[in-house]
PDB file of C-alpha atoms in Angstrom:
ATOM      1  CA  MET A  21       7.648  29.233 -19.586  1.00  0.00           C
ATOM      2  CA  SER A  22      11.465  28.027 -18.751  1.00  0.00           C
ATOM      3  CA  THR A  23      12.229  24.720 -18.386  1.00  0.00           C
ATOM      4  CA  ASP A  24      15.472  24.665 -16.750  1.00  0.00           C
ATOM      5  CA  ASN A  25      13.816  23.058 -13.912  1.00  0.00           C
ATOM      6  CA  PRO A  26      13.161  19.456 -14.844  1.00  0.00           C
ATOM      7  CA  ARG A  27       9.842  19.846 -12.825  1.00  0.00           C
ATOM      8  CA  GLU A  28       8.742  22.404 -14.962  1.00  0.00           C
ATOM      9  CA  ALA A  29       9.635  20.371 -18.309  1.00  0.00           C
ATOM     10  CA  THR A  30       7.085  17.696 -17.478  1.00  0.00           C
ATOM     11  CA  PRO A  31       3.368  18.895 -18.467  1.00  0.00           C
ATOM     12  CA  GLY A  32       1.220  18.468 -15.616  1.00  0.00           C
ATOM     13  CA  ARG A  33       3.902  18.158 -13.114  1.00  0.00           C
ATOM     14  CA  PRO A  34       3.832  21.225 -10.262  1.00  0.00           C
ATOM     15  CA  ALA A  35       7.031  22.949 -10.312  1.00  0.00           C
ATOM     16  CA  GLY A  36       9.478  22.159  -7.445  1.00  0.00           C
ATOM     17  CA  SER A  37      10.901  24.561  -4.848  1.00  0.00           C
ATOM     18  CA  SER A  38      13.980  26.622  -5.835  1.00  0.00           C
ATOM     19  CA  ALA A  39      15.917  24.682  -3.685  1.00  0.00           C
ATOM     20  CA  LEU A  40      16.114  21.838  -5.799  1.00  0.00           C
ATOM     21  CA  THR A  41      16.886  23.835  -9.591  1.00  0.00           C
ATOM     22  CA  PRO A  42      20.536  23.663 -10.233  1.00  0.00           C
ATOM     23  CA  PRO A  43      22.376  27.201 -10.177  1.00  0.00           C
ATOM     24  CA  ALA A  44      23.651  28.456 -13.658  1.00  0.00           C
ATOM     25  CA  ASP A  45      27.092  27.542 -13.104  1.00  0.00           C
ATOM     26  CA  ALA A  46      26.546  23.889 -12.193  1.00  0.00           C
ATOM     27  CA  ILE A  47      28.435  21.422 -13.694  1.00  0.00           C
ATOM     28  CA  ALA A  48      27.184  17.896 -15.332  1.00  0.00           C
ATOM     29  CA  PRO A  49      28.018  14.792 -12.948  1.00  0.00           C
ATOM     30  CA  VAL A  50      31.008  12.654 -13.802  1.00  0.00           C
ATOM     31  CA  ARG A  51      30.981   9.023 -12.869  1.00  0.00           C
ATOM     32  CA  HIS A  52      33.841   8.202 -10.979  1.00  0.00           C
ATOM     33  CA  PRO A  53      36.439   5.964 -12.622  1.00  0.00           C
ATOM     34  CA  ASP A  54      36.242   3.332  -9.841  1.00  0.00           C
ATOM     35  CA  ALA A  55      32.062   3.419  -9.603  1.00  0.00           C
ATOM     36  CA  PRO A  56      30.540   0.260  -9.948  1.00  0.00           C
ATOM     37  CA  ALA A  57      30.161  -1.147 -13.310  1.00  0.00           C
ATOM     38  CA  PRO A  58      26.998  -0.902 -15.612  1.00  0.00           C
ATOM     39  CA  GLY A  59      24.200  -3.252 -14.284  1.00  0.00           C
ATOM     40  CA  GLU A  60      26.842  -4.467 -11.252  1.00  0.00           C
ATOM     41  CA  LEU A  61      24.347  -4.961  -7.834  1.00  0.00           C
ATOM     42  CA  LEU A  62      25.328  -2.689  -5.476  1.00  0.00           C
ATOM     43  CA  GLY A  63      24.082  -4.348  -2.562  1.00  0.00           C
ATOM     44  CA  ALA A  64      23.460  -3.121   0.834  1.00  0.00           C
ATOM     45  CA  HIS A  65      25.406  -0.574   2.333  1.00  0.00           C
ATOM     46  CA  TYR A  66      24.599  -1.627   6.086  1.00  0.00           C
ATOM     47  CA  GLU A  67      22.654  -4.443   7.234  1.00  0.00           C
ATOM     48  CA  HIS A  68      20.483  -2.298   9.495  1.00  0.00           C
ATOM     49  CA  CYS A  69      19.226   0.155   6.909  1.00  0.00           C
ATOM     50  CA  PHE A  70      15.580   0.248   6.855  1.00  0.00           C
ATOM     51  CA  GLY A  71      16.056   0.814   3.022  1.00  0.00           C
ATOM     52  CA  CYS A  72      18.317  -1.827   1.244  1.00  0.00           C
ATOM     53  CA  GLY A  73      19.557  -3.542   5.102  1.00  0.00           C
ATOM     54  CA  GLU A  74      19.498  -7.571   5.054  1.00  0.00           C
ATOM     55  CA  GLY A  75      19.063  -7.176   8.610  1.00  0.00           C
ATOM     56  CA  GLN A  76      15.222  -5.573   8.849  1.00  0.00           C
ATOM     57  CA  PRO A  77      12.776  -8.193   8.777  1.00  0.00           C
ATOM     58  CA  HIS A  78      10.196  -5.027   7.801  1.00  0.00           C
ATOM     59  CA  GLY A  79      12.607  -3.242   5.897  1.00  0.00           C
ATOM     60  CA  LEU A  80      12.380  -2.549   2.104  1.00  0.00           C
ATOM     61  CA  HIS A  81      15.353  -4.769   1.271  1.00  0.00           C
ATOM     62  CA  LEU A  82      15.730  -2.782  -2.057  1.00  0.00           C
ATOM     63  CA  GLU A  83      18.296  -3.697  -4.584  1.00  0.00           C
ATOM     64  CA  ALA A  84      19.942  -1.246  -6.767  1.00  0.00           C
ATOM     65  CA  ARG A  85      21.953  -1.455  -9.525  1.00  0.00           C
ATOM     66  CA  ALA A  86      24.745   0.804 -11.565  1.00  0.00           C
ATOM     67  CA  GLY A  87      22.557   2.172 -14.896  1.00  0.00           C
ATOM     68  CA  GLU A  88      24.076   1.771 -18.022  1.00  0.00           C
ATOM     69  CA  GLY A  89      25.760   4.043 -19.707  1.00  0.00           C
ATOM     70  CA  PRO A  90      27.961   7.096 -19.171  1.00  0.00           C
ATOM     71  CA  GLY A  91      25.649   9.059 -16.887  1.00  0.00           C
ATOM     72  CA  VAL A  92      25.501   9.132 -13.160  1.00  0.00           C
ATOM     73  CA  ARG A  93      22.232   6.398 -13.067  1.00  0.00           C
ATOM     74  CA  VAL A  94      21.131   3.759 -10.769  1.00  0.00           C
ATOM     75  CA  SER A  95      17.970   1.247 -11.182  1.00  0.00           C
ATOM     76  CA  ALA A  96      16.313  -0.229  -8.294  1.00  0.00           C
ATOM     77  CA  GLU A  97      13.316  -2.521  -7.530  1.00  0.00           C
ATOM     78  CA  PHE A  98      11.537  -3.454  -4.152  1.00  0.00           C
ATOM     79  CA  THR A  99       8.283  -5.393  -3.743  1.00  0.00           C
ATOM     80  CA  VAL A 100       5.544  -3.955  -1.624  1.00  0.00           C
ATOM     81  CA  LYS A 101       4.616  -6.069   1.524  1.00  0.00           C
ATOM     82  CA  PRO A 102       1.733  -6.126   4.149  1.00  0.00           C
ATOM     83  CA  ALA A 103       3.904  -4.474   6.558  1.00  0.00           C
ATOM     84  CA  HIS A 104       4.271  -1.491   4.201  1.00  0.00           C
ATOM     85  CA  GLN A 105       0.937  -0.336   4.125  1.00  0.00           C
ATOM     86  CA  GLY A 106      -1.011   2.522   4.776  1.00  0.00           C
ATOM     87  CA  ALA A 107      -4.407   2.447   3.599  1.00  0.00           C
ATOM     88  CA  PRO A 108      -5.908  -1.196   3.341  1.00  0.00           C
ATOM     89  CA  GLY A 109      -4.201  -2.922   0.746  1.00  0.00           C
ATOM     90  CA  LEU A 110      -1.960  -0.138  -0.222  1.00  0.00           C
ATOM     91  CA  ALA A 111       1.680   1.264   0.017  1.00  0.00           C
ATOM     92  CA  HIS A 112       1.905   3.775   2.633  1.00  0.00           C
ATOM     93  CA  GLY A 113       3.113   6.967   1.009  1.00  0.00           C
ATOM     94  CA  GLY A 114       6.285   7.517   3.695  1.00  0.00           C
ATOM     95  CA  VAL A 115       7.435   3.847   2.753  1.00  0.00           C
ATOM     96  CA  LEU A 116       7.085   5.040  -0.990  1.00  0.00           C
ATOM     97  CA  ALA A 117       9.092   8.019  -0.761  1.00  0.00           C
ATOM     98  CA  THR A 118      12.013   6.059   1.264  1.00  0.00           C
ATOM     99  CA  ALA A 119      12.134   4.130  -1.563  1.00  0.00           C
ATOM    100  CA  LEU A 120      12.732   6.655  -3.461  1.00  0.00           C
ATOM    101  CA  ASP A 121      15.218   8.293  -1.104  1.00  0.00           C
ATOM    102  CA  GLU A 122      17.271   5.021  -0.934  1.00  0.00           C
ATOM    103  CA  THR A 123      17.543   4.706  -4.634  1.00  0.00           C
ATOM    104  CA  LEU A 124      18.780   8.540  -4.702  1.00  0.00           C
ATOM    105  CA  GLY A 125      20.853   7.979  -2.063  1.00  0.00           C
ATOM    106  CA  SER A 126      22.260   4.842  -4.236  1.00  0.00           C
ATOM    107  CA  LEU A 127      23.764   7.244  -6.803  1.00  0.00           C
ATOM    108  CA  GLN A 128      26.441   8.511  -4.783  1.00  0.00           C
ATOM    109  CA  TRP A 129      28.042   5.205  -5.402  1.00  0.00           C
ATOM    110  CA  LEU A 130      28.648   6.302  -8.814  1.00  0.00           C
ATOM    111  CA  LEU A 131      30.142   9.404  -7.814  1.00  0.00           C
ATOM    112  CA  ARG A 132      32.205   7.853  -5.172  1.00  0.00           C
ATOM    113  CA  VAL A 133      31.081  10.546  -2.307  1.00  0.00           C
ATOM    114  CA  ILE A 134      29.762  10.423   1.090  1.00  0.00           C
ATOM    115  CA  ALA A 135      26.221  12.490   0.976  1.00  0.00           C
ATOM    116  CA  VAL A 136      23.266  12.822   2.880  1.00  0.00           C
ATOM    117  CA  THR A 137      19.938  13.967   2.025  1.00  0.00           C
ATOM    118  CA  GLY A 138      19.256  17.703   2.419  1.00  0.00           C
ATOM    119  CA  ARG A 139      15.548  18.437   0.911  1.00  0.00           C
ATOM    120  CA  LEU A 140      13.672  15.565  -1.008  1.00  0.00           C
ATOM    121  CA  GLU A 141      10.201  16.682  -2.614  1.00  0.00           C
ATOM    122  CA  THR A 142       8.120  13.734  -4.072  1.00  0.00           C
ATOM    123  CA  ASP A 143       5.233  13.592  -5.929  1.00  0.00           C
ATOM    124  CA  PHE A 144       2.551  10.443  -5.639  1.00  0.00           C
ATOM    125  CA  VAL A 145       0.852  10.173  -8.957  1.00  0.00           C
ATOM    126  CA  ARG A 146      -0.968   7.102  -8.465  1.00  0.00           C
ATOM    127  CA  PRO A 147      -1.935   4.423  -5.660  1.00  0.00           C
ATOM    128  CA  VAL A 148       0.551   1.310  -5.242  1.00  0.00           C
ATOM    129  CA  PRO A 149      -1.144  -2.081  -4.322  1.00  0.00           C
ATOM    130  CA  VAL A 150       0.670  -4.850  -1.804  1.00  0.00           C
ATOM    131  CA  GLY A 151       2.347  -7.302  -3.930  1.00  0.00           C
ATOM    132  CA  THR A 152       3.244  -4.523  -6.402  1.00  0.00           C
ATOM    133  CA  VAL A 153       6.761  -4.478  -7.342  1.00  0.00           C
ATOM    134  CA  LEU A 154       7.975  -0.889  -7.774  1.00  0.00           C
ATOM    135  CA  HIS A 155      10.644   0.003 -10.289  1.00  0.00           C
ATOM    136  CA  LEU A 156      12.759   2.691  -9.604  1.00  0.00           C
ATOM    137  CA  ASP A 157      15.245   5.064 -11.681  1.00  0.00           C
ATOM    138  CA  ALA A 158      17.167   7.608 -10.650  1.00  0.00           C
ATOM    139  CA  GLU A 159      19.969   9.815 -11.961  1.00  0.00           C
ATOM    140  CA  VAL A 160      22.151  13.074 -11.175  1.00  0.00           C
ATOM    141  CA  THR A 161      21.257  16.290 -13.078  1.00  0.00           C
ATOM    142  CA  ALA A 162      24.068  18.668 -11.746  1.00  0.00           C
ATOM    143  CA  VAL A 163      26.596  19.052  -9.081  1.00  0.00           C
ATOM    144  CA  HIS A 164      27.473  22.214  -7.564  1.00  0.00           C
ATOM    145  CA  GLY A 165      30.549  22.388  -5.273  1.00  0.00           C
ATOM    146  CA  ARG A 166      29.037  19.932  -1.902  1.00  0.00           C
ATOM    147  CA  LYS A 167      25.450  19.839  -3.544  1.00  0.00           C
ATOM    148  CA  ILE A 168      24.105  16.974  -5.521  1.00  0.00           C
ATOM    149  CA  TYR A 169      21.113  17.466  -7.788  1.00  0.00           C
ATOM    150  CA  SER A 170      19.308  14.432  -8.494  1.00  0.00           C
ATOM    151  CA  THR A 171      15.579  12.884  -9.995  1.00  0.00           C
ATOM    152  CA  ALA A 172      13.811   9.892  -9.614  1.00  0.00           C
ATOM    153  CA  THR A 173      10.591   7.937 -10.981  1.00  0.00           C
ATOM    154  CA  GLY A 174       8.771   4.782  -9.673  1.00  0.00           C
ATOM    155  CA  ARG A 175       6.479   2.744 -12.246  1.00  0.00           C
ATOM    156  CA  ILE A 176       4.817  -0.229 -11.419  1.00  0.00           C
ATOM    157  CA  GLY A 177       3.722  -3.015 -14.225  1.00  0.00           C
ATOM    158  CA  GLY A 178       7.643  -3.221 -15.263  1.00  0.00           C
ATOM    159  CA  PRO A 179      10.395  -0.503 -15.649  1.00  0.00           C
ATOM    160  CA  GLU A 180       8.701   1.233 -18.561  1.00  0.00           C
ATOM    161  CA  GLY A 181       5.127   0.917 -17.011  1.00  0.00           C
ATOM    162  CA  PRO A 182       3.209   3.953 -15.567  1.00  0.00           C
ATOM    163  CA  VAL A 183       4.735   6.297 -12.942  1.00  0.00           C
ATOM    164  CA  ALA A 184       3.693   6.059  -9.789  1.00  0.00           C
ATOM    165  CA  VAL A 185       5.731   8.532  -7.869  1.00  0.00           C
ATOM    166  CA  ARG A 186       8.653  10.862  -8.371  1.00  0.00           C
ATOM    167  CA  ALA A 187      10.934  12.902  -6.766  1.00  0.00           C
ATOM    168  CA  ASP A 188      13.779  15.296  -7.092  1.00  0.00           C
ATOM    169  CA  ALA A 189      16.329  15.205  -4.291  1.00  0.00           C
ATOM    170  CA  LEU A 190      19.392  17.330  -3.146  1.00  0.00           C
ATOM    171  CA  PHE A 191      22.282  15.622  -1.361  1.00  0.00           C
ATOM    172  CA  ILE A 192      24.757  17.171   0.586  1.00  0.00           C
ATOM    173  CA  GLU A 193      28.419  15.759   0.690  1.00  0.00           C
ATOM    174  CA  VAL A 194      29.675  15.307   3.976  1.00  0.00           C
ATOM    175  CA  LYS A 195      32.936  14.137   5.805  1.00  0.00           C
ATOM    176  CA  VAL A 196      32.729  10.419   7.473  1.00  0.00           C
ATOM    177  CA  ASP A 197      32.796  12.609  11.096  1.00  0.00           C
ATOM    178  CA  HIS A 198      29.162  13.450  10.350  1.00  0.00           C
ATOM    179  CA  PHE A 199      28.065   9.963  11.092  1.00  0.00           C
ATOM    180  CA  ILE A 200      30.514   9.256  13.825  1.00  0.00           C
ATOM    181  CA  ASP A 201      29.755  12.498  15.964  1.00  0.00           C
ATOM    182  CA  ASN A 202      25.822  12.165  15.269  1.00  0.00           C
ATOM    183  CA  GLY A 203      25.097   8.383  15.255  1.00  0.00           C
ATOM    184  CA  ARG A 204      24.052   6.660  18.354  1.00  0.00           C
ATOM    185  CA  PRO A 205      27.386   5.380  19.740  1.00  0.00           C
ATOM    186  CA  GLU A 206      26.131   1.979  20.250  1.00  0.00           C
ATOM    187  CA  GLU A 207      25.597   1.804  16.763  1.00  0.00           C
ATOM    188  CA  ILE A 208      28.504   3.410  15.641  1.00  0.00           C
ATOM    189  CA  GLN A 209      30.713   1.516  17.875  1.00  0.00           C
ATOM    190  CA  ALA A 210      29.701  -1.759  16.859  1.00  0.00           C
ATOM    191  CA  ALA A 211      29.759  -0.591  13.029  1.00  0.00           C
ATOM    192  CA  MET A 212      33.407   0.353  13.381  1.00  0.00           C
ATOM    193  CA  ALA A 213      34.237  -2.663  15.499  1.00  0.00           C
ATOM    194  CA  ASP A 214      33.029  -5.098  12.479  1.00  0.00           C
ATOM    195  CA  PRO A 215      36.103  -7.397  11.157  1.00  0.00           C
ATOM    196  CA  ASP A 216      35.016  -7.234   7.679  1.00  0.00           C
ATOM    197  CA  GLN A 217      36.739  -3.839   6.337  1.00  0.00           C
ATOM    198  CA  VAL A 218      34.516  -3.344   3.585  1.00  0.00           C
ATOM    199  CA  ARG A 219      31.326  -3.504   5.442  1.00  0.00           C
ATOM    200  CA  ARG A 220      33.436  -1.445   7.935  1.00  0.00           C
ATOM    201  CA  ALA A 221      33.904   1.101   5.510  1.00  0.00           C
ATOM    202  CA  ARG A 222      30.260   0.894   3.478  1.00  0.00           C
ATOM    203  CA  ALA A 223      28.495   1.574   6.533  1.00  0.00           C
ATOM    204  CA  PHE A 224      29.603   5.139   6.487  1.00  0.00           C
ATOM    205  CA  GLU A 225      29.488   6.232   2.886  1.00  0.00           C
ATOM    206  CA  VAL A 226      25.356   6.681   2.373  1.00  0.00           C
ATOM    207  CA  ASN A 227      22.875   8.177   4.382  1.00  0.00           C
ATOM    208  CA  PRO A 228      19.529   8.230   2.421  1.00  0.00           C
TER     209      PRO A 228
END
């Protein structure tokens, strides 16, 4: 059996769609020389982002850090709160998928490109109780033109604990016009009027 697809290489894991399989001429990702240093906290890209924004009372408040080593990798954590429930006492599957998506989106800080989620395929391996700290790890596996292929896992009980959720994703590099042309005008204008130049730029750099 071929192991070109990272999903096929994991025993017991169903194969992902062909859209998530990098083509033969895809290249290895390269960490940008101006990328955040290993271990550096990436911070929120936009205060109202449901995934990482500090201005969202019921958001995930996910905190991501640039990964160690030469690869394009990030790690992140978020604590499952009562507001994140689906079944009684358990995290909603959509919230867990959002946590994976947010972590995968943070990888773009290391490539220094603007990119949006094109496809996300998620496996839910085990339930995640309220109060759990979900430890997430994501890495870019290949790049092909504007397409960025990546994978992520979420573990419980610690960074080396059992896998609870995992995902493969395809991100598409875009221009900043993608946000300006499609976002609701009120939020776009407010973000562009922010006197903080760094905050203003970060608001349009990632869209998990």
